[in-house]
mmCIF file of C-alpha atoms and ligand atoms in Angstrom:
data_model
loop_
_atom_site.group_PDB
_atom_site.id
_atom_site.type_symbol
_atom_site.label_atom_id
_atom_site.label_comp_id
_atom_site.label_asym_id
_atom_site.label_seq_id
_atom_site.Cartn_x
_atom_site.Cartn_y
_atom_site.Cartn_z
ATOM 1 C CA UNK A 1 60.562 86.071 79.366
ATOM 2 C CA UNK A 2 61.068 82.217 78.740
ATOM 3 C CA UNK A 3 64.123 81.522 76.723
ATOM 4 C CA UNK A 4 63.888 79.788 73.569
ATOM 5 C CA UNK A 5 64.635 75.773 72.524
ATOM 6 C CA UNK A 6 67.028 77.184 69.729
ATOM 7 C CA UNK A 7 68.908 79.960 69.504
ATOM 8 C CA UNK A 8 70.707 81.867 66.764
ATOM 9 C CA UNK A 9 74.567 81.829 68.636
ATOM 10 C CA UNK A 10 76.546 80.940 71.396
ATOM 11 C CA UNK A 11 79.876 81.662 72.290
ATOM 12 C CA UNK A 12 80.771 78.506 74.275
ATOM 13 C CA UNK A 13 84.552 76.805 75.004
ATOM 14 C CA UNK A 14 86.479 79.164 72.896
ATOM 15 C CA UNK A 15 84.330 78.581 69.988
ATOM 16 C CA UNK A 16 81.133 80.397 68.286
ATOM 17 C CA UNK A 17 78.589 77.873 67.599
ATOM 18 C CA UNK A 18 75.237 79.152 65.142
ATOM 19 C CA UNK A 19 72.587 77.152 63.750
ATOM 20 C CA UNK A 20 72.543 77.699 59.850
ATOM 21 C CA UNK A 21 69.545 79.802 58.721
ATOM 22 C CA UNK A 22 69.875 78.564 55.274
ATOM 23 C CA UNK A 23 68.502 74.899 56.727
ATOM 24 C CA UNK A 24 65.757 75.929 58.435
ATOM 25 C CA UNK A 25 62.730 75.242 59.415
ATOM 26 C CA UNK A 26 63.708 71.456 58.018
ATOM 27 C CA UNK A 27 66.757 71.271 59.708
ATOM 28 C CA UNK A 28 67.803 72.368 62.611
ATOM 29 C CA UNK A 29 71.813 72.023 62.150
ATOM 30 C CA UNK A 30 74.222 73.738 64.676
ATOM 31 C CA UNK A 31 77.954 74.652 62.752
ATOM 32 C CA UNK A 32 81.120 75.077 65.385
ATOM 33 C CA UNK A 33 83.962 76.965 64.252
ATOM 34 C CA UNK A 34 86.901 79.217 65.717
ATOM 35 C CA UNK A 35 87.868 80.844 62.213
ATOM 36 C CA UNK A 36 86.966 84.187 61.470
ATOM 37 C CA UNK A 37 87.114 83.747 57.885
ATOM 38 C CA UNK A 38 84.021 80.736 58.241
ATOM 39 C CA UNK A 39 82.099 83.145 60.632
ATOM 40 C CA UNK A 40 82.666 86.367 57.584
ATOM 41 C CA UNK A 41 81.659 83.338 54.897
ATOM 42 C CA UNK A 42 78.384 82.653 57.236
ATOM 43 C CA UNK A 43 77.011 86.101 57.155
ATOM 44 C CA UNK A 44 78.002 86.175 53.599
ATOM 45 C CA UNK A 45 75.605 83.459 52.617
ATOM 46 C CA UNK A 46 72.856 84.245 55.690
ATOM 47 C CA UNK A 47 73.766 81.254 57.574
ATOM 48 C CA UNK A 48 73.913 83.789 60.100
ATOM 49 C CA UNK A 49 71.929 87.038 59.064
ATOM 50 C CA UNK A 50 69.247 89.698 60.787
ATOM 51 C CA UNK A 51 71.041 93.215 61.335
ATOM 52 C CA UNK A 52 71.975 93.037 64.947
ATOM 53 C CA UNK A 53 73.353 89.230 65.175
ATOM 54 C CA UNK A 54 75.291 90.152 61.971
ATOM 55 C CA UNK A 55 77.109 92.972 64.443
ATOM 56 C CA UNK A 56 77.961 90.065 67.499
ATOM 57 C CA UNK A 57 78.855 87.730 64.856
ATOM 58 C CA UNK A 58 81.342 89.916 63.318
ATOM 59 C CA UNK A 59 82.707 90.869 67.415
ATOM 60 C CA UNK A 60 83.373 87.318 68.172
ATOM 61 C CA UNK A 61 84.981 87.211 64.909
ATOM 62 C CA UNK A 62 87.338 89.178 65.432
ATOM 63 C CA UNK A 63 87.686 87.873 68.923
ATOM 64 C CA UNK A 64 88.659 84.982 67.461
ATOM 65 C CA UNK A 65 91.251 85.769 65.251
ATOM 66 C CA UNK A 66 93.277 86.710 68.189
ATOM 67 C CA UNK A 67 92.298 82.948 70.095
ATOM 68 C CA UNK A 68 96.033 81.680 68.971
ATOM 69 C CA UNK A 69 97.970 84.693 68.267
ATOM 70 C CA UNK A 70 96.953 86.636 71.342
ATOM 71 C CA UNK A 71 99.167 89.660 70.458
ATOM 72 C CA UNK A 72 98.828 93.145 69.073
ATOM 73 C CA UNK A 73 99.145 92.816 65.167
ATOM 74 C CA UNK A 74 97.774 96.038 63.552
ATOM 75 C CA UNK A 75 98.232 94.345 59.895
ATOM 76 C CA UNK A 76 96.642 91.717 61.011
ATOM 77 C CA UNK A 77 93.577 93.168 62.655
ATOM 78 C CA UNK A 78 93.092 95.721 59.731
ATOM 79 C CA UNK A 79 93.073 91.981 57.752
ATOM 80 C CA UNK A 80 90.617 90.879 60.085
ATOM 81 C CA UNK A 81 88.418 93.722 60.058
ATOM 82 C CA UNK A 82 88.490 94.590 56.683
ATOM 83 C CA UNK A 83 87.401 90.617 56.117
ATOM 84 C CA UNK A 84 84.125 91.573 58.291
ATOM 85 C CA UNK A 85 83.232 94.626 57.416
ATOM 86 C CA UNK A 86 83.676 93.536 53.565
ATOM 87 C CA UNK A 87 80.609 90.750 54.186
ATOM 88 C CA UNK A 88 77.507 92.537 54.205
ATOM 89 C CA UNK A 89 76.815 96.573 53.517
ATOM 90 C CA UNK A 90 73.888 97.570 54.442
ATOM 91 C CA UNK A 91 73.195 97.014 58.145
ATOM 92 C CA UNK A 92 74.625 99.182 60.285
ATOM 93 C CA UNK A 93 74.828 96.915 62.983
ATOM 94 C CA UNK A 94 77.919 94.753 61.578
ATOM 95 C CA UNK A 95 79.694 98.030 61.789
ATOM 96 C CA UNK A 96 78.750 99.202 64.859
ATOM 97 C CA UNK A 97 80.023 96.493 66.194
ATOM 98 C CA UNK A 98 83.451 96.287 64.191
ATOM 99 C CA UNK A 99 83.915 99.919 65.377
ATOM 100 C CA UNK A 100 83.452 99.394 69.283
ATOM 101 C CA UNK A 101 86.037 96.280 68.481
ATOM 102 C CA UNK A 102 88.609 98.569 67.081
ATOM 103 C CA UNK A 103 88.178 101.057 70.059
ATOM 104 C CA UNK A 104 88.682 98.470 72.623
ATOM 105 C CA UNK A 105 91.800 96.756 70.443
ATOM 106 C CA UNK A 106 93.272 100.169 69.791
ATOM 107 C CA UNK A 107 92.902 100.691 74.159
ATOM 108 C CA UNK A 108 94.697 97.091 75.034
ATOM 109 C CA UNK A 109 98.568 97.964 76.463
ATOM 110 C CA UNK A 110 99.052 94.276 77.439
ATOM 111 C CA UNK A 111 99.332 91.123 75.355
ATOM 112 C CA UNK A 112 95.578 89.746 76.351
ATOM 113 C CA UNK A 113 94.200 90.372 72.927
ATOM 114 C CA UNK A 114 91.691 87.688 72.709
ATOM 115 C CA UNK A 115 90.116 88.194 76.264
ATOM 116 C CA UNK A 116 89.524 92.053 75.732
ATOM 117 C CA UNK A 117 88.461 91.700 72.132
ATOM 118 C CA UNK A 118 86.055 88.827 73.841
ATOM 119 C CA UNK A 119 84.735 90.803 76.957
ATOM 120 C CA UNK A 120 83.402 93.774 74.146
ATOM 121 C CA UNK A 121 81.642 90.831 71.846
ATOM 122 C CA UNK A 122 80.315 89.373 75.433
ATOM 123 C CA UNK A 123 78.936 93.069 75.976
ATOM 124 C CA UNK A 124 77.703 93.921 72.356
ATOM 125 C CA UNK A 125 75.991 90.561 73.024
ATOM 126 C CA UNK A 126 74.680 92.109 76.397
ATOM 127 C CA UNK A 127 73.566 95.168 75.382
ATOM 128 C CA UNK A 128 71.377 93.655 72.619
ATOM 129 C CA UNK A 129 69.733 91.498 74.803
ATOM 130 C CA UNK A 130 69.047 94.441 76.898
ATOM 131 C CA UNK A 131 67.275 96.515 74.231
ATOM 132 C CA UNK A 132 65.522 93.765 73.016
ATOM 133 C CA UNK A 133 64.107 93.243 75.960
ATOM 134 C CA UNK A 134 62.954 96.910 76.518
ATOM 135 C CA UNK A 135 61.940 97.649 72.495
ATOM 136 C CA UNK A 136 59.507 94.549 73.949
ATOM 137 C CA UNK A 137 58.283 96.488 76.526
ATOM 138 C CA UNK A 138 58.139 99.839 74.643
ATOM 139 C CA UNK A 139 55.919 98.157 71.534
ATOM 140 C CA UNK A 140 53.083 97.426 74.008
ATOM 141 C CA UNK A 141 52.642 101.008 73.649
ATOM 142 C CA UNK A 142 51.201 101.264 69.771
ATOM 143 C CA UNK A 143 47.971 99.025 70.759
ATOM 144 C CA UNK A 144 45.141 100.540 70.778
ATOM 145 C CA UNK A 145 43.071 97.002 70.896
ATOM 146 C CA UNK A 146 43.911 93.465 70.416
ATOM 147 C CA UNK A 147 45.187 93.900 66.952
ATOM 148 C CA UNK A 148 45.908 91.396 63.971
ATOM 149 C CA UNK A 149 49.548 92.220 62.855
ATOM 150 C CA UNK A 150 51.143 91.709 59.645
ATOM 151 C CA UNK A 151 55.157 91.476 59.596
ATOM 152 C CA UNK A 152 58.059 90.953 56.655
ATOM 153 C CA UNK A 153 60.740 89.180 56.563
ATOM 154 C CA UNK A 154 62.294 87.785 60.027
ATOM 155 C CA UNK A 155 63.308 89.929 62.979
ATOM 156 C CA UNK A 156 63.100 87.300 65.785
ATOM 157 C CA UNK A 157 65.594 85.482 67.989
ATOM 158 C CA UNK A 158 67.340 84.337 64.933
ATOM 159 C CA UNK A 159 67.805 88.245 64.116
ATOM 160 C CA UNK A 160 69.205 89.459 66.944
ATOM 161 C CA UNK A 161 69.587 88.689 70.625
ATOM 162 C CA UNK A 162 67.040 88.000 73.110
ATOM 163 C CA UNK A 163 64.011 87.775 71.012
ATOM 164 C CA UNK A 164 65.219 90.216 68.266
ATOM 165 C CA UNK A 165 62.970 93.693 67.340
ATOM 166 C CA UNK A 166 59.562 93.529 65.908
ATOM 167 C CA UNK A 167 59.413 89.909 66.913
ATOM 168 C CA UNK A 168 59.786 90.553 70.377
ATOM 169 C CA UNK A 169 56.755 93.439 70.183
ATOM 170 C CA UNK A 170 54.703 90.539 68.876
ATOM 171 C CA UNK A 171 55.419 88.003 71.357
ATOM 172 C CA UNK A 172 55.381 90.056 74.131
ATOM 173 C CA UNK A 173 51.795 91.797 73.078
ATOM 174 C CA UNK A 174 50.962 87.884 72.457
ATOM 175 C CA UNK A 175 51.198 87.310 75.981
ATOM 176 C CA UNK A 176 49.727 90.445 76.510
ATOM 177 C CA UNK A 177 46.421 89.388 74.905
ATOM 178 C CA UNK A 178 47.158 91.997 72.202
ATOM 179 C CA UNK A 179 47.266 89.473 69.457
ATOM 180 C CA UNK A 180 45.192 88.143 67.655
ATOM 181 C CA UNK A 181 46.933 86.505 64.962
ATOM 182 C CA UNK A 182 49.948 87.411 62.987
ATOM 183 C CA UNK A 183 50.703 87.730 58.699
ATOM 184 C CA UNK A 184 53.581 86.528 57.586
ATOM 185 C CA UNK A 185 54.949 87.695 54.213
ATOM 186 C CA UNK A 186 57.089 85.145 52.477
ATOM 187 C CA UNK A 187 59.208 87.234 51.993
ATOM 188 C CA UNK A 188 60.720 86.541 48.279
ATOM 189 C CA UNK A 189 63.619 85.993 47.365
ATOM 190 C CA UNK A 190 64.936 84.439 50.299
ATOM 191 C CA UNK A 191 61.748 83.498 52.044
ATOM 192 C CA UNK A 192 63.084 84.543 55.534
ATOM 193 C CA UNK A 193 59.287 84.860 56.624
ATOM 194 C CA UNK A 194 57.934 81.604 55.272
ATOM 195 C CA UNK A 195 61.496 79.733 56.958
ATOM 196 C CA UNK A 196 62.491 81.799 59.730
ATOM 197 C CA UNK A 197 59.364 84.079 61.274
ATOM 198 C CA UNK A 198 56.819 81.102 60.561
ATOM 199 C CA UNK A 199 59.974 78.756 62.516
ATOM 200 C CA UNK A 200 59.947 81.081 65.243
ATOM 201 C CA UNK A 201 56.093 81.880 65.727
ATOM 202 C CA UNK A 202 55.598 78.377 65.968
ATOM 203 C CA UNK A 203 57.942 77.563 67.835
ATOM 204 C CA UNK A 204 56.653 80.016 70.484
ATOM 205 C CA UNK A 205 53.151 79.250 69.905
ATOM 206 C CA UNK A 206 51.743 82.236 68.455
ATOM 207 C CA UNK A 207 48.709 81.903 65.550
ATOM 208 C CA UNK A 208 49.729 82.639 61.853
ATOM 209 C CA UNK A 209 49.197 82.316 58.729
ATOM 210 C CA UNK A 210 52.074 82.831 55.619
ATOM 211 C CA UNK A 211 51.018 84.499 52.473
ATOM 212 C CA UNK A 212 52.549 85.356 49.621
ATOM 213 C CA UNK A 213 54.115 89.365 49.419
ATOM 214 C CA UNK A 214 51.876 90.268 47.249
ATOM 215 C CA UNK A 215 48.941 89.079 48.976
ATOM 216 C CA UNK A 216 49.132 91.850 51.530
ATOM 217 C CA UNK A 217 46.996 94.491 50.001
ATOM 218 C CA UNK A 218 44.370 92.205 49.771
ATOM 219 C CA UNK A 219 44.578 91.349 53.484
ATOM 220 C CA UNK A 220 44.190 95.281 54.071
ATOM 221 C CA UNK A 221 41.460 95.511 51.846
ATOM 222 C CA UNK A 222 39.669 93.129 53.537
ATOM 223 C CA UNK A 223 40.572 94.499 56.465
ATOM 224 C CA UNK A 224 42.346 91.696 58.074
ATOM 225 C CA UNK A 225 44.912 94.114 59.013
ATOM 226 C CA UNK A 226 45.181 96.309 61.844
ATOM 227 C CA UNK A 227 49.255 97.205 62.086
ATOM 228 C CA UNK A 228 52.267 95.912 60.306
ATOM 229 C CA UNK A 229 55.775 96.208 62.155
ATOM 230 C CA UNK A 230 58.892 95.880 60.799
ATOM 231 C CA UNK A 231 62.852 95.532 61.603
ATOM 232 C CA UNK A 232 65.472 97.852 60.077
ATOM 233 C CA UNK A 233 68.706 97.515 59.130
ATOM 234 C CA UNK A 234 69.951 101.025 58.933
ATOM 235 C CA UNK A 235 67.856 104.115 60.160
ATOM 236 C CA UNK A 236 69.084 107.629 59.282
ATOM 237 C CA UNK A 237 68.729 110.400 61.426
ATOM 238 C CA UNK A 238 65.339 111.766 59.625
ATOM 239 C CA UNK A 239 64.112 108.525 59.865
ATOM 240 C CA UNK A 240 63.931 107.069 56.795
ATOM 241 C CA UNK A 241 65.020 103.479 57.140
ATOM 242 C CA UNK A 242 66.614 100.307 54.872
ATOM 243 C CA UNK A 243 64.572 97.338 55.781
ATOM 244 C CA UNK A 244 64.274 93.842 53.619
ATOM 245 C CA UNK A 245 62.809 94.470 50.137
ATOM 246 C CA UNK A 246 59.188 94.835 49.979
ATOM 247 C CA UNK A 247 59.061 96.771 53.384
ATOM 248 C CA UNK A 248 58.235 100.332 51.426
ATOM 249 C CA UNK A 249 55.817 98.302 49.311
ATOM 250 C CA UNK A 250 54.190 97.757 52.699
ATOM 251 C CA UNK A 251 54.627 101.118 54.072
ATOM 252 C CA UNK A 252 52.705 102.545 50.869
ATOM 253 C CA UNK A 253 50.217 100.018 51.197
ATOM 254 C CA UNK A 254 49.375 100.735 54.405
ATOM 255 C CA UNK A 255 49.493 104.806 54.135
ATOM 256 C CA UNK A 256 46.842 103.590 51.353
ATOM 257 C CA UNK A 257 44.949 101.842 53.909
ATOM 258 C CA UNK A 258 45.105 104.099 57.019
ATOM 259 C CA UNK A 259 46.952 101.896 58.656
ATOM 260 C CA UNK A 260 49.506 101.955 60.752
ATOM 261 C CA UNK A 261 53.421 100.985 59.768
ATOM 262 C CA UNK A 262 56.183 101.269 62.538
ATOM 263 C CA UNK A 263 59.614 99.996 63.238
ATOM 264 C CA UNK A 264 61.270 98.302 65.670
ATOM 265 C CA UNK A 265 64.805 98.433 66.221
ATOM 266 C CA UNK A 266 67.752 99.070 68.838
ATOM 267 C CA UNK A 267 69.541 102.422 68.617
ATOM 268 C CA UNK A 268 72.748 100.776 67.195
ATOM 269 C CA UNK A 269 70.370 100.746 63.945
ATOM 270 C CA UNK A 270 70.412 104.451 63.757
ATOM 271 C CA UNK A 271 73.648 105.157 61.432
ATOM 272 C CA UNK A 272 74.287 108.778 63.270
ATOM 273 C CA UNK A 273 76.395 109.892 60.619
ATOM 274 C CA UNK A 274 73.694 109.967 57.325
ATOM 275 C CA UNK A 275 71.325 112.863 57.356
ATOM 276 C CA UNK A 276 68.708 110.620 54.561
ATOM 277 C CA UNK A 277 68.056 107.226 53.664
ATOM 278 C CA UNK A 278 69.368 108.362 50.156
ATOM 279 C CA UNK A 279 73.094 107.471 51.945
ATOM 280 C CA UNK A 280 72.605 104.091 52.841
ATOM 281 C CA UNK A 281 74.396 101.509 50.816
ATOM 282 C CA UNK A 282 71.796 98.656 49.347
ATOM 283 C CA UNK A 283 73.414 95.541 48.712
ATOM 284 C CA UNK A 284 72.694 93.452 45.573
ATOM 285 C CA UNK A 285 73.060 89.650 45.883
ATOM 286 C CA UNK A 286 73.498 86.952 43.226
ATOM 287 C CA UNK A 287 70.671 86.366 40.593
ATOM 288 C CA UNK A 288 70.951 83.101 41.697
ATOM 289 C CA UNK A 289 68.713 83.709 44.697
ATOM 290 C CA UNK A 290 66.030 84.649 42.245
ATOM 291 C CA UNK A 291 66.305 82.057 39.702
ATOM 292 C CA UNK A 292 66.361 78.815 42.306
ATOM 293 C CA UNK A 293 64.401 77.876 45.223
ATOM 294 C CA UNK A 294 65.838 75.522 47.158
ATOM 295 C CA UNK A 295 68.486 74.190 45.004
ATOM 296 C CA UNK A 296 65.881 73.923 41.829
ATOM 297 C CA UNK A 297 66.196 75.863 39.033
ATOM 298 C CA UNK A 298 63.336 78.058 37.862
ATOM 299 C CA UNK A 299 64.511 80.936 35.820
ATOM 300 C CA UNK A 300 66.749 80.519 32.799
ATOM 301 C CA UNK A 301 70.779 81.955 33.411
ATOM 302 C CA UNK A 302 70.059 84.102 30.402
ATOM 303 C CA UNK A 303 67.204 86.538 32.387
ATOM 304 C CA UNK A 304 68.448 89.532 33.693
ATOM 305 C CA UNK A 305 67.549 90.026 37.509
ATOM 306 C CA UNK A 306 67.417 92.537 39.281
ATOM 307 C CA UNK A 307 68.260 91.885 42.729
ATOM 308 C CA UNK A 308 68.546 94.271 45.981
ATOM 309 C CA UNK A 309 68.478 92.855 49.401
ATOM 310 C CA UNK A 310 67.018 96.073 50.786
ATOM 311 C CA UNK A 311 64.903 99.030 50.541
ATOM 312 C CA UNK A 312 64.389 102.456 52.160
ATOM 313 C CA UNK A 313 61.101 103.540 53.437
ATOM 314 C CA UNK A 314 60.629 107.126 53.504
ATOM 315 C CA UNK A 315 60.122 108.711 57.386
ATOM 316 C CA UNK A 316 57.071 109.857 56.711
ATOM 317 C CA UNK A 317 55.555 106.876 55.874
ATOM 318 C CA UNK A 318 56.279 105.284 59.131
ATOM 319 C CA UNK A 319 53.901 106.138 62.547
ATOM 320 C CA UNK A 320 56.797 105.475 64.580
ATOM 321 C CA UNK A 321 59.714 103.775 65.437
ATOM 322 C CA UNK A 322 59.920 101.831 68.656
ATOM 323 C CA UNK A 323 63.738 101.622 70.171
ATOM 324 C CA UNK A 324 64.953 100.688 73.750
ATOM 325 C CA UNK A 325 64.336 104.533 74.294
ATOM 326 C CA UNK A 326 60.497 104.881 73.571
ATOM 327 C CA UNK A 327 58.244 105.097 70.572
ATOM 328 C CA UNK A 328 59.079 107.830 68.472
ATOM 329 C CA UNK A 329 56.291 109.303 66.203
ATOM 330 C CA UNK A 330 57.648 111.169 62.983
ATOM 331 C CA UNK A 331 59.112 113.719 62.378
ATOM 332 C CA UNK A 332 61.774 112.218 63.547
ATOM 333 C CA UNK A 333 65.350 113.870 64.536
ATOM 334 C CA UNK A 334 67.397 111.430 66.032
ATOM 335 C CA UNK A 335 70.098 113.784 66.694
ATOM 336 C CA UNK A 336 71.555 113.523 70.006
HETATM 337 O O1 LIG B 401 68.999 89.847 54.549
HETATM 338 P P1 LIG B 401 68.635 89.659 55.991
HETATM 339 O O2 LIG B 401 67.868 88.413 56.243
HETATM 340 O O3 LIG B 401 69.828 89.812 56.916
HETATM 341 O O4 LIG B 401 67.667 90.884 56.299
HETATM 342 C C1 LIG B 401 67.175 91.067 57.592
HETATM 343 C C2 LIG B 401 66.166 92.130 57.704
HETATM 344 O O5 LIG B 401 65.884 92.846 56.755
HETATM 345 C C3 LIG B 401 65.562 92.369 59.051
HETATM 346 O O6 LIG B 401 64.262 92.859 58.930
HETATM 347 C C4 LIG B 401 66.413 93.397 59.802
HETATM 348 O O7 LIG B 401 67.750 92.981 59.856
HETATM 349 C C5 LIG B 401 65.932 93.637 61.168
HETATM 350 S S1 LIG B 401 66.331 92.257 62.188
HETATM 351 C C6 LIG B 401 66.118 92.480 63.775
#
């Protein structure tokens, strides 16, 4: 595949440069930094968000915090860490990815910190690139026909690496002829699919049009619909999975419908260690996100919000969940 005219990171002359998500599609701005602590602030406030790049953020975080001390601190990586792994909850990912850091900091014997810590972000990097590339391949699989697709939130290029999870089914059954034309929830409160998915199916040249969340029963009603796919953020092993809020709205919508709901997301989305989706941590953000849109006030300070990030779609409710490894149909038992 092509590569793309933006991209989410880069880890380029001993710095990690990312183009703030909050910006976009307006502005395309690119922020430089070698601080750990601005990189743990970014994913904080979804300058840099989507579950997998949240995990090779946090790596070349902690990569970094080692740039100018370059010796074995265990204080000071437990600092570091802690920092990280405090930013964000709910994808698995970001922890993932702060674990496999650990393992290779806890294996170093000589003094080269910041190269070893570097080489495992380089290969977290890698390996996402890699699955990306093959959950691609695998999602040609679930079309029957050339199919109009509907999709929440954003789970492109600026989600991950290569060209992210259910994003990169769509494009690649785009150029597959398998696409007709793709529906883009908003995505409220945050609007990643009316900023970032609409950003990144132009930008690739793929037809779409952006409604409003709660515009997509109608769609189905009318038929406009013939498969949704989704990202994930955390996937336990029966297969019920976290995903941006609104994504079990759209799972019972479609079981309404007959139609089919899957998932797309690399293995290091599976948390291994929770046997339900009733163990996955949701995070709650700021009321704030609900009462402004773009810096303008809408709601009064007095309403009480309500306000997770995330919900969990049962497994049954999903046809299947494509991974690096195949499409798996439910039941799923990801127990290996
Ligand atoms: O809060 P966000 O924007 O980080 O949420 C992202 C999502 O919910 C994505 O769908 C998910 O991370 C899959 S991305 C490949």
């Amino acid at each position: 595949m092509k590569t793309n005219s933006y991209y989410p990171l880069k880890f380029e002359n001993d710095n990690l440069t990312f183009i703030d998500q909050t910006r976009l599609p307006l502005q395309e701005n690119y922020i430089t930094t070698d601080d750990y602590n601005r990189i743990a602030e970014a994913i904080e406030r979804l300058e840099i968000r989507g579950a997998p790049l949240i995990g090779i953020a946090a790596a070349y975080a902690c990569a970094l915090a080692f740039k100018n001390k370059n010796y074995k601190d265990d204080d000071y990586f437990n600092k570091v860490y802690n920092r990280l792994a405090s930013t964000r909850p709910t994808a698995v990912n970001l922890f993932y990815a702060l674990k496999e850091i650990e393992k290779s900091y806890s294996q170093i014997s000589d003094n080269d910190v910041y190269r070893t810590l570097l080489s495992t972000a380089h290969r977290i990097f890698a390996d996402e690139e890699n699955y990306s590339e093959k959950i691609a391949k695998n999602g040609l699989n679930i079309f029957l026909k050339k199919s109009n697709v509907l999709t929440h939130c954003n789970t492109g290029a600026l989600a991950a690496a290569g060209f992210g999870t259910a994003f990169a089914v769509i494009k690649r059954a785009f150029e597959n002829e398998l696409i007709n034309h793709v529906y883009v929830d908003e995505t409220r409160p945050l609007l990643q699919g009316l900023r970032l998915t609409a950003f990144e199916l132009e930008k690739n040249g793929i037809p779409f049009t952006v409604q409003t969340d709660s515009t997509a029963a109608v769609l189905m009603q009318e038929g406009k619909i013939d498969l949704v796919i989704t990202g994930a953020d955390r996937i336990a092993l029966n297969g019920d999975s976290a995903n941006k809020i609104g994504t079990y709205n759209l799972a019972i919508l479609c079981n309404y419908h007959n139609i089919p709901f899957y998932i797309a997301a690399p293995s290091t989305t599976i948390d291994r260690t929770i046997a339900t989706g009733s163990e996955i941590a949701i995070e709650y953000r700021s009321s704030r996100e609900l009462l402004f849109i773009g810096g303008h006030q809408i709601g009064k300070d007095s309403y009480q919000c309500f306000c997770p990030a995330f919900d969990v779609t049962p497994a049954h409710l999903i046809t299947g969940i494509i991974t690096e490894e195949g499409v798996f149909p439910f039941p799923y038992n990801f127990i290996r």
